Amino acid sequence: MENTTGPKVNINESDILKVFAVSGAILQSVLGMLLKYAHTNTDLALLGVIYNLVKYTAPVFIFAIVYGMVMNNQHTRVSHFYKEKFSELVIPYFLWASASLLFFPHIQVNQHVTSFWTLIESYVLGNSSPQYWYTVMMLQFQLLMPVIIFVCYKYLAKPLRVIPLLIVSFIIFGAWVWMYHTYVFHGAYASSLLYLDRFFVSYFIYALLGGIAWVFKGKFDGVLRRIQFILIPVMLLILIWINREFFSFGFKHMSFGNLIYLKPSMTLYSLVVIFLIYMLARHLISVNSRSLPYYKWFSTYAYRAFTANVFILVIVLRLVGDLVSQLPLFVALLLVYLTTVACSFGVVYAFAQIKVKVCREWLLLKQKKSAQHQSKIST
């Protein structure tokens, strides 16, 4: 893994975190689609355990997004930031969401589009495909960029404020998790507060930790170094806890909807996984690992591949057809997952290259017209 003589790659911990997040998110999509092919309790248990294992993606995405945002945008003009993110995040989301609604309307979730207003609602709430609630939730933190930068660089300019802020934030977040788990999840307000799980408050603790991790990187890394040897055992213990909770619902009507982020076990699991991936990323960067160029490439196209993955997955399942039901479930899972990952990244990479070529040709055409115009003026 070590490569002390090779050139340095322009990469940071957030890039590697994003790769793990998108990999887990695509696997969640595949597991959700393959659930109908599980006909025995053994198959259901296999899918459930794997799903629990990768149910860290939204918190990891948020931590990574804010870590990178705070790192790169301390002095960025807000208008410039929003313009850049609109092109980078909103446009791909709009295009792939529209494609999902147009070609595969059956994969919509919650309320389906029946009118113009439900169409707008579908975009705003991310209902056009199962994974788009992630996008809606993540975009909120991009909109909050000025607040996040202020907190990290202005309010926390006095380091003594960090611990009190963390204590108060965890208390507020804990109360929010308790409220959701008690009154919303299978509770009295399950329908009226259906979309609370994609509201930024439900994930703000990961954003705060992402900002602190960069601003106080030395101290943050030092704390993790002191506890790194207990992270894996703790993660495994929490994973057992999560599985016990999940399988307590039984196998008869097993639903991944019963595995939510807003509960104590999943909050602790997400935090531990974030710390583990962060420590791995820090190690890979410190030794200038040969894997870094690959992580950088995947991180560059991670968000776009994520927005495309369910659309691609539906096509893959149609192409594979009955083969999924004929293969052992784990083999089918591996085949569909690897194919979906390869096709998702391949398609968005191809689109990116086409866009570059079109923009280059457009620029050359403009320059040619400008030169011709100047020539006419001079004559």
Tab-separated table of C-alpha atoms in Angstrom:
chain	number	residue	atom	x	y	z
A	1	MET	CA	0.000	0.000	0.000
A	2	GLU	CA	2.914	2.338	0.612
A	3	ASN	CA	4.318	4.482	-2.147
A	4	THR	CA	6.896	6.870	-0.776
A	5	THR	CA	8.512	7.628	-4.123
A	6	GLY	CA	5.463	8.318	-6.246
A	7	PRO	CA	3.959	11.748	-6.932
A	8	LYS	CA	1.630	13.224	-4.339
A	9	VAL	CA	-2.067	13.068	-5.156
A	10	ASN	CA	-4.258	16.085	-4.405
A	11	ILE	CA	-6.620	14.250	-2.092
A	12	ASN	CA	-7.976	14.644	1.435
A	13	GLU	CA	-9.880	12.525	3.917
A	14	SER	CA	-13.283	13.699	2.661
A	15	ASP	CA	-12.600	12.212	-0.789
A	16	ILE	CA	-12.039	8.747	0.673
A	17	LEU	CA	-15.049	9.100	2.960
A	18	LYS	CA	-17.215	9.912	-0.064
A	19	VAL	CA	-16.034	6.775	-1.871
A	20	PHE	CA	-17.057	4.599	1.089
A	21	ALA	CA	-20.367	6.453	1.354
A	22	VAL	CA	-21.338	6.057	-2.305
A	23	SER	CA	-20.232	2.410	-2.315
A	24	GLY	CA	-22.465	1.699	0.667
A	25	ALA	CA	-25.359	3.706	-0.777
A	26	ILE	CA	-25.308	1.771	-4.060
A	27	LEU	CA	-25.180	-1.494	-2.116
A	28	GLN	CA	-28.244	-0.380	-0.132
A	29	SER	CA	-30.102	0.225	-3.407
A	30	VAL	CA	-29.190	-3.256	-4.669
A	31	LEU	CA	-30.182	-4.906	-1.381
A	32	GLY	CA	-33.540	-3.144	-1.468
A	33	MET	CA	-34.230	-4.361	-5.011
A	34	LEU	CA	-33.119	-7.946	-4.278
A	35	LEU	CA	-35.227	-8.277	-1.139
A	36	LYS	CA	-38.080	-9.758	-3.195
A	37	TYR	CA	-35.763	-12.591	-4.325
A	38	ALA	CA	-35.112	-13.722	-0.733
A	39	HIS	CA	-37.475	-16.623	-0.031
A	40	THR	CA	-35.909	-18.192	3.048
A	41	ASN	CA	-35.083	-16.831	6.484
A	42	THR	CA	-31.402	-17.485	5.747
A	43	ASP	CA	-31.539	-15.275	2.656
A	44	LEU	CA	-33.458	-12.589	4.544
A	45	ALA	CA	-30.939	-12.687	7.386
A	46	LEU	CA	-28.053	-12.365	4.910
A	47	LEU	CA	-29.548	-9.285	3.261
A	48	GLY	CA	-30.501	-7.769	6.620
A	49	VAL	CA	-27.036	-8.148	8.140
A	50	ILE	CA	-25.331	-6.683	5.048
A	51	TYR	CA	-27.812	-3.803	4.989
A	52	ASN	CA	-27.147	-3.080	8.658
A	53	LEU	CA	-23.406	-3.184	7.992
A	54	VAL	CA	-23.569	-0.451	5.339
A	55	LYS	CA	-26.277	1.656	7.001
A	56	TYR	CA	-23.766	4.426	7.671
A	57	THR	CA	-23.896	6.217	4.362
A	58	ALA	CA	-25.924	9.380	5.071
A	59	PRO	CA	-23.875	10.402	8.158
A	60	VAL	CA	-20.609	9.662	6.311
A	61	PHE	CA	-21.771	11.752	3.345
A	62	ILE	CA	-22.629	14.677	5.640
A	63	PHE	CA	-19.361	14.499	7.592
A	64	ALA	CA	-17.367	14.355	4.343
A	65	ILE	CA	-19.313	17.149	2.644
A	66	VAL	CA	-18.898	19.587	5.532
A	67	TYR	CA	-15.268	18.589	6.109
A	68	GLY	CA	-14.475	19.460	2.489
A	69	MET	CA	-16.680	22.558	2.551
A	70	VAL	CA	-14.963	24.008	5.615
A	71	MET	CA	-11.539	23.114	4.220
A	72	ASN	CA	-11.990	24.838	0.875
A	73	ASN	CA	-14.441	27.704	1.348
A	74	GLN	CA	-13.337	29.878	4.261
A	75	HIS	CA	-12.880	32.870	1.951
A	76	THR	CA	-15.205	31.859	-0.901
A	77	ARG	CA	-17.959	34.271	-1.865
A	78	VAL	CA	-21.342	32.783	-1.051
A	79	SER	CA	-22.771	33.600	-4.479
A	80	HIS	CA	-19.834	31.888	-6.194
A	81	PHE	CA	-20.251	28.829	-3.950
A	82	TYR	CA	-23.965	28.535	-4.695
A	83	LYS	CA	-23.409	28.941	-8.423
A	84	GLU	CA	-20.771	26.210	-8.417
A	85	LYS	CA	-22.891	23.817	-6.343
A	86	PHE	CA	-25.942	24.417	-8.513
A	87	SER	CA	-24.011	23.195	-11.543
A	88	GLU	CA	-22.263	20.416	-9.648
A	89	LEU	CA	-25.149	19.050	-7.553
A	90	VAL	CA	-28.580	20.380	-8.512
A	91	ILE	CA	-28.392	19.877	-12.281
A	92	PRO	CA	-27.327	16.182	-12.119
A	93	TYR	CA	-30.035	15.552	-9.536
A	94	PHE	CA	-32.702	17.240	-11.667
A	95	LEU	CA	-31.684	15.381	-14.820
A	96	TRP	CA	-31.499	11.907	-13.266
A	97	ALA	CA	-34.670	12.469	-11.214
A	98	SER	CA	-36.476	13.524	-14.397
A	99	ALA	CA	-35.167	10.451	-16.213
A	100	SER	CA	-36.418	8.228	-13.384
A	101	LEU	CA	-39.875	9.822	-13.491
A	102	LEU	CA	-40.046	9.540	-17.259
A	103	PHE	CA	-38.745	6.016	-17.835
A	104	PHE	CA	-39.281	4.207	-14.526
A	105	PRO	CA	-42.182	5.878	-12.697
A	106	HIS	CA	-42.844	2.647	-10.765
A	107	ILE	CA	-39.770	3.219	-8.561
A	108	GLN	CA	-41.249	6.385	-7.019
A	109	VAL	CA	-41.632	6.329	-3.246
A	110	ASN	CA	-44.207	7.789	-0.868
A	111	GLN	CA	-46.513	10.092	-2.875
A	112	HIS	CA	-46.483	9.533	-6.654
A	113	VAL	CA	-46.687	12.313	-9.242
A	114	THR	CA	-50.277	12.970	-10.311
A	115	SER	CA	-50.213	16.724	-11.008
A	116	PHE	CA	-47.886	19.666	-11.519
A	117	TRP	CA	-47.681	20.352	-7.783
A	118	THR	CA	-46.928	16.744	-6.907
A	119	LEU	CA	-44.215	16.887	-9.580
A	120	ILE	CA	-42.625	19.879	-7.835
A	121	GLU	CA	-43.066	18.093	-4.521
A	122	SER	CA	-41.314	15.045	-5.931
A	123	TYR	CA	-38.231	17.105	-6.779
A	124	VAL	CA	-38.238	18.989	-3.471
A	125	LEU	CA	-38.731	15.881	-1.311
A	126	GLY	CA	-36.767	13.421	-3.445
A	127	ASN	CA	-39.623	10.995	-4.118
A	128	SER	CA	-38.817	10.166	-7.739
A	129	SER	CA	-36.441	7.374	-6.690
A	130	PRO	CA	-35.566	5.653	-3.390
A	131	GLN	CA	-32.120	7.246	-3.007
A	132	TYR	CA	-32.996	10.877	-3.692
A	133	TRP	CA	-33.959	11.715	-0.118
A	134	TYR	CA	-30.184	11.615	0.460
A	135	THR	CA	-29.708	14.315	-2.141
A	136	VAL	CA	-32.447	16.515	-0.672
A	137	MET	CA	-30.905	16.167	2.773
A	138	MET	CA	-27.348	16.848	1.571
A	139	LEU	CA	-28.335	19.925	-0.437
A	140	GLN	CA	-29.635	21.553	2.741
A	141	PHE	CA	-26.118	21.570	4.194
A	142	GLN	CA	-24.816	23.200	1.021
A	143	LEU	CA	-27.419	25.948	1.465
A	144	LEU	CA	-26.261	26.362	5.074
A	145	MET	CA	-22.684	26.988	3.969
A	146	PRO	CA	-22.507	30.586	5.375
A	147	VAL	CA	-23.772	29.416	8.781
A	148	ILE	CA	-21.357	26.474	8.860
A	149	ILE	CA	-18.377	28.646	7.892
A	150	PHE	CA	-19.343	31.218	10.540
A	151	VAL	CA	-19.615	28.603	13.298
A	152	CYS	CA	-16.359	26.868	12.385
A	153	TYR	CA	-14.167	29.913	11.789
A	154	LYS	CA	-15.780	32.713	13.789
A	155	TYR	CA	-17.613	31.217	16.742
A	156	LEU	CA	-15.040	28.448	17.276
A	157	ALA	CA	-12.140	30.892	16.884
A	158	LYS	CA	-11.984	30.521	20.662
A	159	PRO	CA	-11.120	26.829	21.165
A	160	LEU	CA	-12.635	26.819	24.666
A	161	ARG	CA	-16.057	26.962	23.009
A	162	VAL	CA	-15.660	23.595	21.275
A	163	ILE	CA	-16.465	21.292	24.209
A	164	PRO	CA	-19.512	23.288	25.444
A	165	LEU	CA	-20.831	23.451	21.868
A	166	LEU	CA	-20.414	19.688	21.450
A	167	ILE	CA	-22.121	18.961	24.763
A	168	VAL	CA	-25.110	21.192	23.982
A	169	SER	CA	-25.307	19.836	20.413
A	170	PHE	CA	-25.307	16.195	21.540
A	171	ILE	CA	-28.006	16.944	24.110
A	172	ILE	CA	-30.185	18.610	21.462
A	173	PHE	CA	-29.482	15.831	18.969
A	174	GLY	CA	-30.217	13.160	21.571
A	175	ALA	CA	-33.553	14.799	22.367
A	176	TRP	CA	-34.357	14.973	18.649
A	177	VAL	CA	-33.527	11.274	18.180
A	178	TRP	CA	-35.661	10.340	21.198
A	179	MET	CA	-38.561	12.412	19.872
A	180	TYR	CA	-38.378	10.838	16.418
A	181	HIS	CA	-37.996	7.284	17.694
A	182	THR	CA	-40.858	7.736	20.170
A	183	TYR	CA	-43.435	9.746	18.236
A	184	VAL	CA	-42.615	9.350	14.537
A	185	PHE	CA	-41.115	5.904	13.904
A	186	HIS	CA	-44.198	3.654	14.052
A	187	GLY	CA	-45.673	6.345	16.297
A	188	ALA	CA	-48.642	8.700	16.340
A	189	TYR	CA	-47.013	11.129	13.871
A	190	ALA	CA	-45.590	8.588	11.431
A	191	SER	CA	-47.668	10.007	8.549
A	192	SER	CA	-47.749	13.718	9.366
A	193	LEU	CA	-43.993	13.894	10.026
A	194	LEU	CA	-43.019	11.400	7.337
A	195	TYR	CA	-40.291	13.593	5.845
A	196	LEU	CA	-38.598	14.578	9.083
A	197	ASP	CA	-35.841	12.028	8.418
A	198	ARG	CA	-34.504	14.182	5.574
A	199	PHE	CA	-34.562	17.459	7.517
A	200	PHE	CA	-31.040	18.787	8.183
A	201	VAL	CA	-31.552	18.836	11.973
A	202	SER	CA	-31.648	15.029	11.864
A	203	TYR	CA	-27.992	14.981	10.762
A	204	PHE	CA	-26.485	18.234	12.020
A	205	ILE	CA	-24.254	16.496	14.571
A	206	TYR	CA	-22.264	14.833	11.773
A	207	ALA	CA	-21.916	18.169	9.982
A	208	LEU	CA	-20.646	19.832	13.165
A	209	LEU	CA	-18.097	17.074	13.718
A	210	GLY	CA	-16.988	17.351	10.086
A	211	GLY	CA	-16.290	21.067	10.485
A	212	ILE	CA	-14.509	20.597	13.818
A	213	ALA	CA	-12.436	17.743	12.355
A	214	TRP	CA	-10.894	20.144	9.849
A	215	VAL	CA	-10.605	23.327	11.916
A	216	PHE	CA	-9.047	21.422	14.832
A	217	LYS	CA	-7.486	18.687	12.734
A	218	GLY	CA	-4.422	18.161	14.928
A	219	LYS	CA	-6.413	17.673	18.127
A	220	PHE	CA	-9.119	15.660	16.358
A	221	ASP	CA	-6.536	13.287	14.897
A	222	GLY	CA	-4.855	13.008	18.285
A	223	VAL	CA	-8.066	11.970	20.014
A	224	LEU	CA	-8.753	9.325	17.381
A	225	ARG	CA	-5.215	7.968	17.659
A	226	ARG	CA	-5.743	7.392	21.374
A	227	ILE	CA	-8.985	5.441	20.835
A	228	GLN	CA	-8.289	3.783	17.477
A	229	PHE	CA	-7.701	0.314	18.945
A	230	ILE	CA	-11.165	0.104	20.491
A	231	LEU	CA	-13.086	1.367	17.455
A	232	ILE	CA	-13.438	-1.979	15.652
A	233	PRO	CA	-14.556	-3.957	18.762
A	234	VAL	CA	-17.033	-1.198	19.614
A	235	MET	CA	-18.338	-1.175	16.035
A	236	LEU	CA	-18.918	-4.948	16.131
A	237	LEU	CA	-20.749	-4.737	19.469
A	238	ILE	CA	-23.008	-1.960	18.202
A	239	LEU	CA	-23.614	-3.928	14.997
A	240	ILE	CA	-24.868	-6.854	17.101
A	241	TRP	CA	-27.163	-4.432	18.931
A	242	ILE	CA	-28.511	-3.068	15.636
A	243	ASN	CA	-29.147	-6.536	14.235
A	244	ARG	CA	-31.017	-7.599	17.382
A	245	GLU	CA	-33.242	-4.519	17.054
A	246	PHE	CA	-33.847	-5.076	13.368
A	247	PHE	CA	-34.634	-8.785	13.495
A	248	SER	CA	-36.945	-8.294	16.472
A	249	PHE	CA	-39.537	-7.203	13.857
A	250	GLY	CA	-39.471	-10.742	12.483
A	251	PHE	CA	-38.918	-12.220	9.015
A	252	LYS	CA	-42.533	-12.444	7.828
A	253	HIS	CA	-42.745	-8.923	6.432
A	254	MET	CA	-39.122	-7.816	6.711
A	255	SER	CA	-38.649	-4.204	5.615
A	256	PHE	CA	-35.534	-2.073	5.477
A	257	GLY	CA	-37.817	0.791	6.458
A	258	ASN	CA	-37.506	-0.549	10.015
A	259	LEU	CA	-33.806	0.308	9.990
A	260	ILE	CA	-33.619	4.057	10.610
A	261	TYR	CA	-30.780	6.481	11.293
A	262	LEU	CA	-32.600	8.307	14.065
A	263	LYS	CA	-32.096	5.932	16.964
A	264	PRO	CA	-29.291	5.658	19.563
A	265	SER	CA	-27.730	2.453	18.213
A	266	MET	CA	-27.474	3.761	14.646
A	267	THR	CA	-26.157	7.142	15.774
A	268	LEU	CA	-23.327	5.485	17.711
A	269	TYR	CA	-22.637	3.069	14.847
A	270	SER	CA	-22.445	5.903	12.320
A	271	LEU	CA	-20.032	7.874	14.487
A	272	VAL	CA	-17.727	4.890	14.998
A	273	VAL	CA	-17.728	4.062	11.279
A	274	ILE	CA	-16.960	7.701	10.412
A	275	PHE	CA	-13.970	7.622	12.767
A	276	LEU	CA	-12.743	4.294	11.334
A	277	ILE	CA	-12.939	5.425	7.718
A	278	TYR	CA	-11.346	8.749	8.632
A	279	MET	CA	-8.436	6.951	10.335
A	280	LEU	CA	-7.996	4.691	7.306
A	281	ALA	CA	-8.048	7.717	4.998
A	282	ARG	CA	-5.507	9.562	7.134
A	283	HIS	CA	-3.218	6.516	7.066
A	284	LEU	CA	-3.477	6.078	3.283
A	285	ILE	CA	-2.652	9.740	2.740
A	286	SER	CA	0.242	9.721	5.232
A	287	VAL	CA	1.961	6.810	3.441
A	288	ASN	CA	1.072	8.162	-0.028
A	289	SER	CA	-0.682	4.884	-0.863
A	290	ARG	CA	-0.759	3.648	-4.438
A	291	SER	CA	-4.537	3.422	-4.093
A	292	LEU	CA	-4.956	7.209	-3.753
A	293	PRO	CA	-5.324	7.972	-7.496
A	294	TYR	CA	-8.170	5.457	-7.642
A	295	TYR	CA	-9.865	6.961	-4.600
A	296	LYS	CA	-9.484	10.403	-6.177
A	297	TRP	CA	-11.055	9.275	-9.447
A	298	PHE	CA	-13.986	7.591	-7.725
A	299	SER	CA	-14.538	10.580	-5.423
A	300	THR	CA	-14.637	12.929	-8.435
A	301	TYR	CA	-17.603	11.066	-9.871
A	302	ALA	CA	-19.093	9.790	-6.597
A	303	TYR	CA	-22.055	12.146	-6.350
A	304	ARG	CA	-22.993	11.806	-10.019
A	305	ALA	CA	-22.750	8.001	-9.829
A	306	PHE	CA	-24.925	8.093	-6.725
A	307	THR	CA	-27.647	10.117	-8.468
A	308	ALA	CA	-27.610	7.641	-11.371
A	309	ASN	CA	-27.329	4.366	-9.493
A	310	VAL	CA	-30.990	3.341	-9.062
A	311	PHE	CA	-31.795	4.236	-12.688
A	312	ILE	CA	-28.841	2.084	-13.795
A	313	LEU	CA	-29.800	-0.659	-11.319
A	314	VAL	CA	-33.293	-1.023	-12.815
A	315	ILE	CA	-31.739	-1.455	-16.276
A	316	VAL	CA	-29.199	-3.986	-14.960
A	317	LEU	CA	-31.936	-6.059	-13.322
A	318	ARG	CA	-33.948	-6.077	-16.556
A	319	LEU	CA	-30.910	-7.167	-18.560
A	320	VAL	CA	-29.983	-9.881	-16.075
A	321	GLY	CA	-33.574	-11.080	-15.953
A	322	ASP	CA	-34.299	-14.525	-14.521
A	323	LEU	CA	-30.615	-15.163	-13.843
A	324	VAL	CA	-30.992	-13.399	-10.484
A	325	SER	CA	-33.501	-15.964	-9.223
A	326	GLN	CA	-31.464	-18.892	-10.594
A	327	LEU	CA	-28.180	-17.964	-8.903
A	328	PRO	CA	-27.445	-18.303	-5.174
A	329	LEU	CA	-28.608	-15.041	-3.581
A	330	PHE	CA	-25.138	-13.879	-2.494
A	331	VAL	CA	-23.703	-14.561	-5.984
A	332	ALA	CA	-26.592	-12.661	-7.565
A	333	LEU	CA	-26.054	-9.802	-5.116
A	334	LEU	CA	-22.366	-9.595	-5.967
A	335	LEU	CA	-23.039	-9.738	-9.707
A	336	VAL	CA	-25.730	-7.055	-9.683
A	337	TYR	CA	-23.802	-4.792	-7.288
A	338	LEU	CA	-20.510	-4.852	-9.204
A	339	THR	CA	-22.311	-4.374	-12.521
A	340	THR	CA	-24.312	-1.447	-11.152
A	341	VAL	CA	-21.225	0.228	-9.695
A	342	ALA	CA	-19.254	-0.210	-12.929
A	343	CYS	CA	-22.109	1.028	-15.114
A	344	SER	CA	-23.010	3.963	-12.831
A	345	PHE	CA	-19.462	5.305	-12.777
A	346	GLY	CA	-18.908	4.434	-16.433
A	347	VAL	CA	-22.024	6.277	-17.610
A	348	VAL	CA	-21.395	9.454	-15.612
A	349	TYR	CA	-17.732	9.451	-16.655
A	350	ALA	CA	-18.777	9.179	-20.311
A	351	PHE	CA	-21.257	12.036	-19.889
A	352	ALA	CA	-18.547	14.133	-18.206
A	353	GLN	CA	-16.168	13.569	-21.126
A	354	ILE	CA	-18.886	14.444	-23.640
A	355	LYS	CA	-19.602	17.627	-21.710
A	356	VAL	CA	-15.912	18.579	-21.754
A	357	LYS	CA	-15.710	18.037	-25.517
A	358	VAL	CA	-18.914	19.976	-26.208
A	359	CYS	CA	-17.734	22.893	-24.050
A	360	ARG	CA	-14.343	22.861	-25.787
A	361	GLU	CA	-15.944	22.921	-29.238
A	362	TRP	CA	-18.323	25.667	-28.140
A	363	LEU	CA	-15.415	27.751	-26.867
A	364	LEU	CA	-13.448	27.234	-30.081
A	365	LEU	CA	-16.515	28.225	-32.115
A	366	LYS	CA	-16.937	31.409	-30.076
A	367	GLN	CA	-13.251	32.259	-30.503
A	368	LYS	CA	-13.496	31.639	-34.238
A	369	LYS	CA	-16.538	33.886	-34.564
A	370	SER	CA	-14.856	36.569	-32.475
A	371	ALA	CA	-11.739	36.411	-34.681
A	372	GLN	CA	-13.867	36.691	-37.812
A	373	HIS	CA	-15.723	39.654	-36.338
A	374	GLN	CA	-12.457	41.418	-35.470
A	375	SER	CA	-11.160	40.707	-38.978
A	376	LYS	CA	-14.215	42.331	-40.557
A	377	ILE	CA	-13.845	45.382	-38.309
A	378	SER	CA	-10.187	45.789	-39.196
A	379	THR	CA	-10.932	45.625	-42.934
